[in-house]
Short mmCIF file of C-alpha atoms in Angstrom, two decimals:
data_model
loop_
_atom_site.label_atom_id
_atom_site.label_comp_id
_atom_site.label_asym_id
_atom_site.label_seq_id
_atom_site.Cartn_x
_atom_site.Cartn_y
_atom_site.Cartn_z
CA ASN L 216 106.14 115.22 70.87
CA ALA L 217 107.37 111.66 71.29
CA GLY L 218 104.81 111.14 74.07
CA VAL L 219 105.73 108.31 76.42
CA THR L 220 108.74 106.23 75.47
CA GLN L 221 109.90 102.98 77.01
CA THR L 222 113.10 101.00 76.66
CA PRO L 223 113.86 98.24 76.06
CA LYS L 224 110.99 96.79 74.01
CA PHE L 225 111.94 93.22 74.88
CA GLN L 226 114.08 91.76 77.64
CA VAL L 227 114.95 88.27 78.80
CA LEU L 228 116.40 87.84 82.28
CA LYS L 229 117.51 84.95 84.37
CA THR L 230 116.09 84.48 87.83
CA GLY L 231 117.90 86.67 90.31
CA GLN L 232 119.15 89.23 87.81
CA SER L 233 118.32 92.89 88.23
CA MET L 234 117.51 95.46 85.62
CA THR L 235 115.94 98.86 85.07
CA LEU L 236 113.05 99.56 82.71
CA GLN L 237 113.25 103.08 81.41
CA CYS L 238 110.30 105.43 80.91
CA ALA L 239 110.35 109.02 79.71
CA GLN L 240 107.69 111.53 78.74
CA ASP L 241 107.99 114.91 77.03
CA MET L 242 104.52 116.27 77.80
CA ASN L 243 105.47 117.87 81.13
CA HIS L 244 102.94 115.65 82.91
CA GLU L 245 102.93 115.64 86.69
CA TYR L 246 101.80 112.06 87.15
CA MET L 247 103.62 108.97 86.01
CA SER L 248 102.86 105.34 86.73
CA TRP L 249 103.89 101.79 86.04
CA TYR L 250 101.46 98.96 85.32
CA ARG L 251 101.94 95.33 84.49
CA GLN L 252 99.63 93.31 82.30
CA ASP L 253 99.70 89.54 82.33
CA PRO L 254 98.26 87.56 79.37
CA GLY L 255 94.48 87.96 79.14
CA MET L 256 94.42 90.08 82.25
CA GLY L 257 93.80 93.70 83.08
CA LEU L 258 96.28 96.31 84.21
CA ARG L 259 97.72 96.19 87.70
CA LEU L 260 99.34 99.28 89.19
CA ILE L 261 102.89 98.77 90.49
CA HIS L 262 104.05 102.26 91.53
CA TYR L 263 103.12 105.79 90.73
CA SER L 264 104.44 109.32 91.16
CA VAL L 265 102.57 112.60 91.48
CA GLY L 266 105.66 114.72 90.95
CA ALA L 267 109.44 114.80 91.04
CA GLY L 268 110.67 113.36 94.31
CA ILE L 269 107.29 111.84 95.21
CA THR L 270 106.46 108.18 94.69
CA ASP L 271 103.95 105.78 96.15
CA GLN L 272 103.06 102.12 95.96
CA GLY L 273 100.31 100.68 93.84
CA GLU L 274 98.63 97.33 94.30
CA VAL L 275 101.57 95.06 93.35
CA PRO L 276 104.78 96.87 94.45
CA ASN L 277 106.77 93.94 95.82
CA GLY L 278 109.99 93.27 93.94
CA TYR L 279 110.05 96.68 92.27
CA ASN L 280 111.59 100.03 93.12
CA VAL L 281 111.04 103.42 91.54
CA SER L 282 112.42 106.92 91.82
CA ARG L 283 111.47 110.19 90.20
CA SER L 284 114.35 112.66 90.14
CA THR L 285 113.00 114.63 87.16
CA THR L 286 109.55 115.35 85.75
CA GLU L 287 110.45 113.51 82.55
CA ASP L 288 111.82 110.18 83.78
CA PHE L 289 110.36 107.40 85.89
CA PRO L 290 112.51 104.24 85.84
CA LEU L 291 111.31 100.94 87.26
CA ARG L 292 113.91 98.69 88.88
CA LEU L 293 113.54 94.97 89.28
CA LEU L 294 115.66 94.05 92.26
CA SER L 295 115.95 90.29 91.82
CA ALA L 296 113.92 89.00 88.91
CA ALA L 297 111.55 86.09 89.43
CA PRO L 298 109.52 84.08 86.86
CA SER L 299 106.35 85.59 88.37
CA GLN L 300 107.50 88.95 87.03
CA THR L 301 107.21 87.76 83.44
CA SER L 302 104.75 90.26 82.02
CA VAL L 303 104.27 93.28 79.81
CA TYR L 304 105.11 96.51 81.58
CA PHE L 305 103.45 99.77 80.63
CA CYS L 306 104.45 103.21 81.75
CA ALA L 307 101.87 105.99 81.68
CA SER L 308 101.83 109.70 82.26
CA SER L 309 98.96 112.02 82.99
CA THR L 310 98.01 115.39 84.26
CA PRO L 311 94.87 116.33 86.18
CA PRO L 312 92.11 115.43 85.54
CA ASP L 313 93.97 112.29 84.80
CA THR L 314 93.70 111.29 81.16
CA GLN L 315 96.48 108.74 80.97
CA TYR L 316 98.84 108.28 78.04
CA PHE L 317 100.69 105.01 77.76
CA GLY L 318 104.01 103.94 76.33
CA PRO L 319 104.39 101.01 73.92
CA GLY L 320 105.36 98.57 76.66
CA THR L 321 108.32 96.38 77.62
CA ARG L 322 107.88 92.64 77.24
CA LEU L 323 109.85 90.94 79.98
CA THR L 324 110.54 87.23 80.27
CA VAL L 325 112.21 85.85 83.36
CA LEU L 326 113.61 82.34 82.99
CA ASP R 180 83.61 104.25 90.40
CA ALA R 181 80.33 103.19 88.82
CA LYS R 182 80.13 99.78 87.17
CA THR R 183 79.93 99.57 83.38
CA THR R 184 78.49 96.90 81.10
CA GLN R 185 79.68 96.40 77.53
CA PRO R 186 79.02 93.72 74.91
CA THR R 187 81.78 91.16 74.75
CA SER R 188 82.39 91.51 71.04
CA MET R 189 81.21 93.35 67.95
CA ASP R 190 81.94 93.21 64.25
CA CYS R 191 82.09 96.09 61.80
CA ALA R 192 82.79 96.34 58.08
CA GLU R 193 85.67 98.55 57.05
CA GLY R 194 84.50 102.05 56.15
CA ARG R 195 81.29 101.77 58.11
CA ALA R 196 80.55 103.43 61.43
CA ALA R 197 81.26 101.39 64.53
CA ASN R 198 78.87 102.12 67.39
CA LEU R 199 80.04 100.72 70.72
CA PRO R 200 77.50 100.89 73.57
CA CYS R 201 78.16 101.12 77.28
CA ASN R 202 75.69 100.97 80.15
CA HIS R 203 76.50 102.81 83.37
CA SER R 204 73.17 103.04 85.15
CA THR R 205 74.67 103.83 88.58
CA ILE R 206 76.76 106.76 87.39
CA SER R 207 77.01 109.69 89.80
CA GLY R 208 76.63 113.32 88.90
CA ASN R 209 80.35 114.04 89.15
CA GLU R 210 81.54 110.98 87.22
CA TYR R 211 82.84 111.23 83.69
CA VAL R 212 82.65 108.58 80.98
CA TYR R 213 86.08 107.71 79.57
CA TRP R 214 86.90 105.48 76.62
CA TYR R 215 90.23 103.78 76.06
CA ARG R 216 91.25 101.07 73.64
CA GLN R 217 94.02 98.54 73.49
CA ILE R 218 95.22 97.30 70.15
CA HIS R 219 96.86 93.90 70.36
CA SER R 220 100.32 94.04 71.96
CA GLN R 221 100.22 97.82 72.33
CA GLY R 222 99.75 100.16 75.25
CA PRO R 223 96.25 101.36 76.09
CA GLN R 224 95.22 104.46 74.18
CA TYR R 225 92.97 107.24 75.42
CA ILE R 226 90.14 108.00 73.00
CA ILE R 227 87.69 110.47 74.48
CA HIS R 228 85.79 111.41 77.61
CA GLY R 229 82.72 113.41 78.53
CA LEU R 230 80.42 114.42 81.39
CA LYS R 231 76.98 115.00 79.90
CA ASN R 232 77.37 116.75 76.58
CA ASN R 233 78.24 114.90 73.42
CA GLU R 234 81.91 115.14 72.56
CA THR R 235 83.87 114.77 69.34
CA ASN R 236 87.56 114.69 68.58
CA GLU R 237 89.72 113.52 65.72
CA MET R 238 89.34 109.88 66.74
CA ALA R 239 85.71 109.45 67.71
CA SER R 240 82.44 110.84 68.96
CA LEU R 241 80.89 110.17 72.34
CA ILE R 242 77.13 110.29 72.71
CA ILE R 243 75.81 110.32 76.29
CA THR R 244 72.09 109.87 76.91
CA GLU R 245 70.23 112.62 78.69
CA ASP R 246 69.84 110.54 81.86
CA ARG R 247 73.56 109.64 81.60
CA LYS R 248 72.83 105.97 82.19
CA SER R 249 74.37 104.89 78.91
CA SER R 250 76.69 106.12 76.21
CA THR R 251 77.89 105.18 72.73
CA LEU R 252 81.33 105.54 71.26
CA ILE R 253 81.21 106.12 67.53
CA LEU R 254 84.09 105.51 65.17
CA PRO R 255 82.67 107.18 62.06
CA HIS R 256 84.66 105.32 59.40
CA ALA R 257 86.21 102.22 60.93
CA THR R 258 89.47 100.94 59.50
CA LEU R 259 91.27 97.64 60.01
CA ARG R 260 93.59 99.44 62.43
CA ASP R 261 90.61 100.11 64.71
CA THR R 262 90.44 96.41 65.58
CA ALA R 263 91.03 96.47 69.34
CA VAL R 264 89.45 95.98 72.74
CA TYR R 265 87.50 99.07 73.75
CA TYR R 266 87.01 99.94 77.40
CA CYS R 267 84.35 102.20 78.85
CA ILE R 268 85.28 103.56 82.27
CA VAL R 269 83.30 105.77 84.61
CA ARG R 270 85.24 107.76 87.12
CA VAL R 271 85.42 111.04 88.96
CA ALA R 272 87.72 113.51 87.25
CA ASN R 273 89.57 115.11 90.10
CA THR R 274 93.02 116.43 90.74
CA GLY R 275 94.36 113.30 92.40
CA PHE R 276 96.01 110.30 90.80
CA GLN R 277 93.66 107.41 90.12
CA LYS R 278 94.78 104.05 88.88
CA LEU R 279 93.20 102.91 85.65
CA VAL R 280 90.98 99.86 86.03
CA PHE R 281 89.70 98.19 82.91
CA GLY R 282 86.73 95.86 82.84
CA THR R 283 86.39 93.20 80.17
CA GLY R 284 85.67 95.67 77.37
CA THR R 285 84.29 95.11 73.87
CA ARG R 286 86.46 93.31 71.34
CA LEU R 287 85.82 95.11 68.04
CA LEU R 288 86.77 93.29 64.86
CA VAL R 289 86.84 95.40 61.71
CA SER R 290 86.77 93.29 58.57
CA PRO R 291 87.45 94.15 54.92
#
């Protein structure tokens, strides 16, 4: 099992550019989620999904879109990157009763 | 979710047991104690969880007091790679999605 994988590991964008952060899991977990973590801060939930075709907003969804067409994949799209979106992004997957497994993270810098 | 209190930091010598305490005096009967850790620059990592019985897995042991108001995570033979921030979380284990909320955690430094 590879667990939760994320690509890319690092990304630098210019303000206004768009991009997709990829996340995949091979554990057949129902739940997947995206968090961001700013330096010295805790995790903040962006979006989550409780199954293929079902997504919902977390606490900081603005500027991000998600879709879940398969159980395995949960990409996060930045529509128009802003410096405030500079952060480390973690994808997680879980299955009830909700022990979450995290990917290694994508470090995003928006100039 | 019940509030937890952990020491800000702890030190441990390599090869010795690391005992990380957590107070959760307002825990409810249906709330589990979860432990995660975050090694610098890596994603959070699940360690162990329990309800009222002591639990052990390949990473650690979890000792929960009889009144469930506190618990201790034990890393039996700490290594340098165990240097991380350790988070104790109390939450209901149900079938719905719950976002993960970390407190300040305990920064464990394992030294040679």
